[in-house]
């Protein structure tokens, strides 16, 4: 149950009520208490302080359409806005990893040429082997921030573990919580206190409910700017890297109020089908697309097989505008 407290409820009273009802106090106006979802009746002690309350079916609460019917909006700038009453589908692209200043600047210039506003690249890479390229760390974050400033781009980059979360929050415009970190409650709870939008990727072995509840850790901490990213789950199929769960996307759209971003690059794990998959994703009426693109994918230090060349990206991007138009959306 989500209980919105009356505007004049003092913080100290709200804290007291949270303890009395074993609920979480969401420090965002209006102050809210979120109880375990099994509570279906307003606790008596809250009655004098309550302006309204929502009974939820599961612990998908703040992120549920039961609570907020409309998709929340997230604004990276007055023009770069998704969700809410917009019909925008945001293109996010860039290499898997920031590898050097020359590489990331070439990509930044490519984005500017194509009027794309959000640059992605990892600098703390959560590789499956400690012997693979691990990313440039802080140096890479600084390069990304430099490109953001120089080319007026917004930066999304990943936090791999808690040890560098402050750096990622400082240097990024959107904090990416990767598939392997989706269950990391230290990261999620810290993101709940951050003043930056957070993109959470679905763990490849997690259910939709677990995925949506990961967002609850951030939202209940007071950060209202969360987006969900489907990037493929592990199934019995081995010919593709993962399986992009579009049924899951339909469920997330139906049940959650968060913008949905799709990442076909990590799902397929190969270049050949990314354009087709991206068109299918855009046709679903999603809020954004995350695509890996590299100036020379054959020498990429991570995810070489799936990154698009600039030529491939441009051809795909042109066709996405047509698909977006056909379903009443606009690529931004
Ligand atoms: C990435 O976006 O580069 C990445 C590591 O993705 P995921 O967490 O989905 O594997
Ligand atoms: Mn990658």
Tab-separated table of C-alpha atoms and ligand atoms in Angstrom:
chain	number	residue	atom	x	y	z
A	1	UNK	CA	0.000	0.000	0.000
A	2	UNK	CA	1.203	3.496	-0.843
A	3	UNK	CA	0.012	6.179	1.542
A	4	UNK	CA	0.447	9.815	0.542
A	5	UNK	CA	0.671	11.958	3.641
A	6	UNK	CA	-1.001	15.338	3.981
A	7	UNK	CA	1.248	18.195	2.859
A	8	UNK	CA	1.533	19.629	6.369
A	9	UNK	CA	2.779	16.378	7.956
A	10	UNK	CA	6.119	17.177	9.620
A	11	UNK	CA	9.086	15.024	8.630
A	12	UNK	CA	9.538	13.874	12.245
A	13	UNK	CA	5.913	12.703	12.407
A	14	UNK	CA	6.300	10.905	9.074
A	15	UNK	CA	9.393	9.120	10.405
A	16	UNK	CA	7.488	8.073	13.506
A	17	UNK	CA	4.613	6.739	11.404
A	18	UNK	CA	7.020	4.806	9.198
A	19	UNK	CA	8.398	3.003	12.247
A	20	UNK	CA	4.915	2.372	13.657
A	21	UNK	CA	3.685	0.849	10.387
A	22	UNK	CA	6.950	-0.886	9.372
A	23	UNK	CA	6.918	1.015	6.110
A	24	UNK	CA	9.411	2.926	4.002
A	25	UNK	CA	9.245	6.698	4.058
A	26	UNK	CA	9.821	8.053	0.566
A	27	UNK	CA	11.516	11.416	1.047
A	28	UNK	CA	9.845	13.125	-1.871
A	29	UNK	CA	6.949	15.539	-1.804
A	30	UNK	CA	4.275	14.608	-0.958
A	31	UNK	CA	5.878	12.348	1.655
A	32	UNK	CA	4.766	8.774	1.111
A	33	UNK	CA	4.795	5.650	3.194
A	34	UNK	CA	5.040	2.372	1.357
A	35	UNK	CA	4.025	-0.713	3.301
A	36	UNK	CA	4.370	-4.346	2.376
A	37	UNK	CA	1.780	-4.962	-0.365
A	38	UNK	CA	-0.071	-7.573	1.725
A	39	UNK	CA	-1.473	-4.687	3.815
A	40	UNK	CA	-4.884	-4.011	2.277
A	41	UNK	CA	-6.453	-1.713	4.876
A	42	UNK	CA	-5.221	1.716	5.900
A	43	UNK	CA	-3.607	1.356	9.345
A	44	UNK	CA	-5.663	3.325	11.911
A	45	UNK	CA	-2.624	5.286	13.104
A	46	UNK	CA	-2.246	6.798	9.607
A	47	UNK	CA	-5.830	7.979	9.181
A	48	UNK	CA	-5.344	11.542	10.506
A	49	UNK	CA	-2.293	12.129	8.285
A	50	UNK	CA	-3.397	10.536	5.025
A	51	UNK	CA	-4.407	12.489	1.945
A	52	UNK	CA	-4.900	9.385	-0.191
A	53	UNK	CA	-3.756	5.795	-0.500
A	54	UNK	CA	-3.373	3.123	-3.163
A	55	UNK	CA	-3.785	-0.578	-2.545
A	56	UNK	CA	-1.341	-2.548	-4.670
A	57	UNK	CA	-1.526	-6.189	-5.689
A	58	UNK	CA	2.158	-7.023	-5.378
A	59	UNK	CA	5.366	-5.306	-4.295
A	60	UNK	CA	5.422	-3.670	-7.702
A	61	UNK	CA	4.128	-0.488	-6.095
A	62	UNK	CA	5.636	2.932	-6.888
A	63	UNK	CA	6.447	1.704	-10.407
A	64	UNK	CA	2.947	0.321	-11.001
A	65	UNK	CA	0.195	1.687	-13.186
A	66	UNK	CA	-2.122	1.012	-10.264
A	67	UNK	CA	-0.357	3.854	-8.488
A	68	UNK	CA	0.350	6.136	-11.471
A	69	UNK	CA	-1.693	5.462	-14.585
A	70	UNK	CA	0.537	7.508	-16.861
A	71	UNK	CA	4.142	6.714	-17.759
A	72	UNK	CA	6.427	9.021	-15.783
A	73	UNK	CA	8.443	11.523	-17.783
A	74	UNK	CA	12.188	11.857	-17.664
A	75	UNK	CA	13.796	15.038	-18.960
A	76	UNK	CA	17.520	15.097	-19.716
A	77	UNK	CA	17.008	18.641	-21.019
A	78	UNK	CA	13.875	20.557	-22.065
A	79	UNK	CA	14.141	18.939	-25.534
A	80	UNK	CA	15.382	15.475	-24.580
A	81	UNK	CA	12.346	14.164	-22.812
A	82	UNK	CA	10.750	10.705	-22.783
A	83	UNK	CA	7.606	9.237	-21.262
A	84	UNK	CA	4.776	11.407	-19.933
A	85	UNK	CA	2.755	12.953	-22.679
A	86	UNK	CA	5.583	12.783	-25.224
A	87	UNK	CA	5.613	10.288	-28.082
A	88	UNK	CA	9.398	10.215	-28.131
A	89	UNK	CA	11.626	7.225	-28.731
A	90	UNK	CA	15.122	8.192	-27.660
A	91	UNK	CA	18.129	6.863	-29.558
A	92	UNK	CA	21.071	6.036	-27.318
A	93	UNK	CA	24.170	4.798	-29.062
A	94	UNK	CA	27.917	4.472	-28.817
A	95	UNK	CA	30.545	1.791	-28.352
A	96	UNK	CA	30.415	-0.975	-25.791
A	97	UNK	CA	33.498	0.523	-24.107
A	98	UNK	CA	35.319	3.812	-24.155
A	99	UNK	CA	38.737	2.706	-25.404
A	100	UNK	CA	40.698	5.892	-26.124
A	101	UNK	CA	40.151	9.613	-26.591
A	102	UNK	CA	40.416	9.265	-30.355
A	103	UNK	CA	37.843	6.456	-30.461
A	104	UNK	CA	35.266	8.184	-28.281
A	105	UNK	CA	35.721	11.535	-30.021
A	106	UNK	CA	35.148	9.887	-33.412
A	107	UNK	CA	31.910	8.440	-32.032
A	108	UNK	CA	30.864	11.758	-30.483
A	109	UNK	CA	31.340	13.485	-33.848
A	110	UNK	CA	29.317	10.748	-35.525
A	111	UNK	CA	26.460	11.326	-33.081
A	112	UNK	CA	26.505	15.068	-33.739
A	113	UNK	CA	26.411	14.428	-37.499
A	114	UNK	CA	23.347	12.228	-37.019
A	115	UNK	CA	21.652	14.565	-34.549
A	116	UNK	CA	21.786	11.990	-31.746
A	117	UNK	CA	21.885	13.392	-28.254
A	118	UNK	CA	22.832	10.560	-25.930
A	119	UNK	CA	26.208	8.830	-26.005
A	120	UNK	CA	26.656	5.452	-24.341
A	121	UNK	CA	29.932	3.719	-23.446
A	122	UNK	CA	31.098	1.678	-20.512
A	123	UNK	CA	34.243	2.516	-18.589
A	124	UNK	CA	33.839	-0.002	-15.777
A	125	UNK	CA	33.076	-3.158	-17.702
A	126	UNK	CA	31.452	-6.120	-15.934
A	127	UNK	CA	33.221	-8.783	-18.016
A	128	UNK	CA	32.654	-12.473	-17.487
A	129	UNK	CA	36.426	-12.947	-17.238
A	130	UNK	CA	38.878	-10.946	-15.137
A	131	UNK	CA	41.449	-11.369	-17.946
A	132	UNK	CA	39.387	-9.514	-20.554
A	133	UNK	CA	39.522	-5.738	-21.042
A	134	UNK	CA	38.031	-4.234	-17.882
A	135	UNK	CA	37.508	-0.676	-19.123
A	136	UNK	CA	39.475	2.547	-18.628
A	137	UNK	CA	37.898	3.322	-15.254
A	138	UNK	CA	38.001	6.912	-14.049
A	139	UNK	CA	40.027	8.055	-17.067
A	140	UNK	CA	37.244	6.814	-19.352
A	141	UNK	CA	34.568	8.575	-17.314
A	142	UNK	CA	36.533	11.800	-17.638
A	143	UNK	CA	36.839	11.318	-21.399
A	144	UNK	CA	33.092	10.758	-21.638
A	145	UNK	CA	32.339	13.863	-19.602
A	146	UNK	CA	34.743	15.834	-21.803
A	147	UNK	CA	32.922	14.665	-24.941
A	148	UNK	CA	29.586	15.465	-23.341
A	149	UNK	CA	30.691	19.038	-22.744
A	150	UNK	CA	32.482	19.547	-26.041
A	151	UNK	CA	29.690	18.128	-28.232
A	152	UNK	CA	26.654	18.857	-26.071
A	153	UNK	CA	25.840	15.192	-25.585
A	154	UNK	CA	24.265	13.456	-22.620
A	155	UNK	CA	26.311	10.574	-21.253
A	156	UNK	CA	25.088	7.208	-20.048
A	157	UNK	CA	27.655	4.904	-18.500
A	158	UNK	CA	27.600	1.869	-16.312
A	159	UNK	CA	28.341	1.312	-12.655
A	160	UNK	CA	29.905	-2.136	-12.219
A	161	UNK	CA	30.170	-2.179	-8.437
A	162	UNK	CA	29.794	0.029	-5.416
A	163	UNK	CA	33.495	0.973	-5.233
A	164	UNK	CA	33.167	3.599	-7.987
A	165	UNK	CA	29.502	4.540	-7.783
A	166	UNK	CA	30.245	8.107	-6.662
A	167	UNK	CA	32.432	8.642	-9.749
A	168	UNK	CA	29.766	7.324	-12.105
A	169	UNK	CA	27.091	9.526	-10.538
A	170	UNK	CA	29.397	12.532	-10.812
A	171	UNK	CA	30.468	12.094	-14.440
A	172	UNK	CA	27.306	10.709	-16.076
A	173	UNK	CA	23.930	12.163	-17.005
A	174	UNK	CA	22.253	8.757	-16.715
A	175	UNK	CA	23.551	6.029	-14.421
A	176	UNK	CA	23.351	2.583	-16.009
A	177	UNK	CA	22.885	-0.374	-13.702
A	178	UNK	CA	23.920	-3.330	-15.821
A	179	UNK	CA	22.295	-6.726	-16.089
A	180	UNK	CA	24.862	-8.273	-13.746
A	181	UNK	CA	24.335	-5.531	-11.148
A	182	UNK	CA	20.533	-5.597	-11.212
A	183	UNK	CA	20.410	-7.439	-7.895
A	184	UNK	CA	23.054	-5.272	-6.216
A	185	UNK	CA	21.079	-3.548	-3.512
A	186	UNK	CA	24.013	-1.355	-2.495
A	187	UNK	CA	24.044	0.123	-5.999
A	188	UNK	CA	20.258	0.334	-6.249
A	189	UNK	CA	19.859	2.006	-2.859
A	190	UNK	CA	22.624	4.527	-3.623
A	191	UNK	CA	20.924	5.298	-6.957
A	192	UNK	CA	17.783	6.005	-4.935
A	193	UNK	CA	19.615	8.942	-3.366
A	194	UNK	CA	21.208	10.170	-6.610
A	195	UNK	CA	20.003	13.216	-8.483
A	196	UNK	CA	20.496	11.563	-11.878
A	197	UNK	CA	18.149	9.372	-13.933
A	198	UNK	CA	18.892	5.672	-13.628
A	199	UNK	CA	18.575	3.021	-16.309
A	200	UNK	CA	18.257	-0.492	-14.901
A	201	UNK	CA	18.960	-3.411	-17.185
A	202	UNK	CA	17.186	-6.674	-16.668
A	203	UNK	CA	19.338	-9.406	-15.188
A	204	UNK	CA	19.460	-12.209	-17.738
A	205	UNK	CA	18.149	-14.711	-15.209
A	206	UNK	CA	15.560	-12.537	-13.550
A	207	UNK	CA	11.791	-12.585	-13.755
A	208	UNK	CA	9.840	-9.513	-14.758
A	209	UNK	CA	8.635	-9.111	-11.187
A	210	UNK	CA	12.216	-9.147	-9.850
A	211	UNK	CA	13.230	-6.675	-12.552
A	212	UNK	CA	10.415	-4.274	-11.718
A	213	UNK	CA	11.115	-4.638	-8.004
A	214	UNK	CA	14.749	-3.621	-8.601
A	215	UNK	CA	13.284	-0.277	-9.697
A	216	UNK	CA	11.334	-0.116	-6.418
A	217	UNK	CA	14.643	0.049	-4.504
A	218	UNK	CA	15.547	3.214	-6.415
A	219	UNK	CA	12.091	4.788	-6.391
A	220	UNK	CA	11.522	4.166	-2.697
A	221	UNK	CA	14.826	5.910	-1.972
A	222	UNK	CA	13.369	9.093	-3.441
A	223	UNK	CA	14.729	9.058	-7.010
A	224	UNK	CA	11.713	9.265	-9.318
A	225	UNK	CA	13.699	9.057	-12.561
A	226	UNK	CA	14.029	5.391	-13.396
A	227	UNK	CA	13.854	3.629	-16.750
A	228	UNK	CA	13.839	-0.091	-17.421
A	229	UNK	CA	15.915	-1.742	-20.127
A	230	UNK	CA	15.173	-5.162	-21.589
A	231	UNK	CA	18.407	-6.602	-22.991
A	232	UNK	CA	17.670	-10.277	-23.414
A	233	UNK	CA	17.353	-13.180	-21.041
A	234	UNK	CA	19.013	-16.582	-21.016
A	235	UNK	CA	16.897	-19.367	-22.469
A	236	UNK	CA	17.637	-22.866	-23.837
A	237	UNK	CA	18.644	-21.235	-27.142
A	238	UNK	CA	22.371	-20.989	-27.783
A	239	UNK	CA	22.515	-19.724	-31.370
A	240	UNK	CA	21.775	-16.211	-30.184
A	241	UNK	CA	23.577	-14.719	-27.188
A	242	UNK	CA	20.335	-14.102	-25.286
A	243	UNK	CA	16.606	-13.978	-26.133
A	244	UNK	CA	15.030	-10.522	-26.370
A	245	UNK	CA	11.846	-10.853	-24.352
A	246	UNK	CA	9.288	-8.777	-26.240
A	247	UNK	CA	6.412	-10.433	-24.365
A	248	UNK	CA	8.130	-9.148	-21.253
A	249	UNK	CA	8.205	-5.686	-22.770
A	250	UNK	CA	4.455	-5.880	-23.392
A	251	UNK	CA	4.010	-6.838	-19.724
A	252	UNK	CA	6.233	-4.005	-18.494
A	253	UNK	CA	4.301	-1.515	-20.633
A	254	UNK	CA	1.016	-2.781	-19.264
A	255	UNK	CA	1.976	-3.005	-15.594
A	256	UNK	CA	4.637	-0.378	-14.938
A	257	UNK	CA	4.662	3.396	-15.249
A	258	UNK	CA	8.364	3.573	-16.166
A	259	UNK	CA	9.830	4.411	-19.588
A	260	UNK	CA	11.020	1.267	-21.381
A	261	UNK	CA	14.289	1.111	-23.303
A	262	UNK	CA	15.212	-1.830	-25.523
A	263	UNK	CA	18.728	-3.089	-26.175
A	264	UNK	CA	18.799	-5.552	-29.063
A	265	UNK	CA	22.618	-5.385	-29.308
A	266	UNK	CA	23.321	-7.342	-26.135
A	267	UNK	CA	20.367	-9.652	-26.784
A	268	UNK	CA	21.403	-10.931	-30.194
A	269	UNK	CA	25.152	-10.544	-29.684
A	270	UNK	CA	25.748	-10.267	-33.433
A	271	UNK	CA	25.576	-7.422	-35.927
A	272	UNK	CA	23.478	-9.092	-38.596
A	273	UNK	CA	20.005	-8.763	-37.094
A	274	UNK	CA	20.266	-5.530	-35.114
A	275	UNK	CA	18.510	-3.384	-37.741
A	276	UNK	CA	15.563	-5.810	-38.006
A	277	UNK	CA	15.277	-6.140	-34.237
A	278	UNK	CA	15.483	-2.384	-33.745
A	279	UNK	CA	12.629	-1.853	-36.181
A	280	UNK	CA	10.576	-4.448	-34.298
A	281	UNK	CA	11.374	-2.720	-30.995
A	282	UNK	CA	10.400	0.727	-32.271
A	283	UNK	CA	7.177	-0.736	-33.670
A	284	UNK	CA	6.268	-1.737	-30.103
A	285	UNK	CA	6.031	1.927	-29.144
A	286	UNK	CA	8.904	2.027	-26.692
A	287	UNK	CA	10.589	5.032	-25.094
A	288	UNK	CA	14.114	4.383	-26.219
A	289	UNK	CA	16.584	2.175	-27.983
A	290	UNK	CA	20.140	1.405	-26.899
A	291	UNK	CA	22.425	0.296	-29.731
A	292	UNK	CA	26.141	-0.417	-29.772
A	293	UNK	CA	28.075	1.332	-32.550
A	294	UNK	CA	31.848	1.460	-33.027
A	295	UNK	CA	34.125	3.220	-35.541
A	296	UNK	CA	35.832	-0.098	-36.297
A	297	UNK	CA	34.017	-2.990	-34.596
A	298	UNK	CA	36.540	-5.594	-35.718
A	299	UNK	CA	39.132	-4.152	-33.325
A	300	UNK	CA	36.710	-3.355	-30.462
A	301	UNK	CA	38.014	-4.367	-27.040
A	302	UNK	CA	34.614	-5.716	-25.938
A	303	UNK	CA	31.483	-6.968	-27.705
A	304	UNK	CA	33.169	-6.765	-31.121
A	305	UNK	CA	30.657	-9.083	-32.794
A	306	UNK	CA	27.563	-7.036	-32.087
A	307	UNK	CA	28.609	-3.435	-32.606
A	308	UNK	CA	27.367	-1.741	-35.769
A	309	UNK	CA	29.623	0.127	-38.154
A	310	UNK	CA	28.741	3.768	-38.742
A	311	UNK	CA	27.360	2.885	-42.199
A	312	UNK	CA	25.146	0.164	-40.759
A	313	UNK	CA	23.931	2.480	-38.037
A	314	UNK	CA	23.005	5.227	-40.499
A	315	UNK	CA	21.066	2.865	-42.748
A	316	UNK	CA	19.181	1.450	-39.768
A	317	UNK	CA	18.492	4.851	-38.250
A	318	UNK	CA	16.852	6.173	-41.419
A	319	UNK	CA	14.433	3.237	-41.464
A	320	UNK	CA	13.596	3.665	-37.765
A	321	UNK	CA	12.145	7.103	-38.444
A	322	UNK	CA	9.667	5.554	-40.896
A	323	UNK	CA	8.670	2.839	-38.442
A	324	UNK	CA	8.297	5.336	-35.601
A	325	UNK	CA	6.046	7.509	-37.800
A	326	UNK	CA	3.899	4.527	-38.666
A	327	UNK	CA	3.152	3.858	-34.995
A	328	UNK	CA	2.659	7.513	-34.042
A	329	UNK	CA	6.034	8.043	-32.453
A	330	UNK	CA	9.010	10.283	-33.078
A	331	UNK	CA	12.654	9.294	-32.894
A	332	UNK	CA	14.692	11.860	-30.993
B	1	LIG	C1	26.572	-2.810	-21.758
B	1	LIG	O1	25.576	-2.087	-21.945
B	1	LIG	O2	27.673	-2.604	-22.275
B	1	LIG	C2	26.413	-4.023	-20.931
B	1	LIG	C3	27.446	-4.564	-20.291
B	1	LIG	O3	25.180	-4.506	-20.937
B	1	LIG	P1	24.480	-5.643	-20.034
B	1	LIG	O4	24.570	-5.172	-18.623
B	1	LIG	O5	23.075	-5.634	-20.574
B	1	LIG	O6	25.193	-6.922	-20.300
B	2	LIG	MN1	28.500	-4.226	-24.566
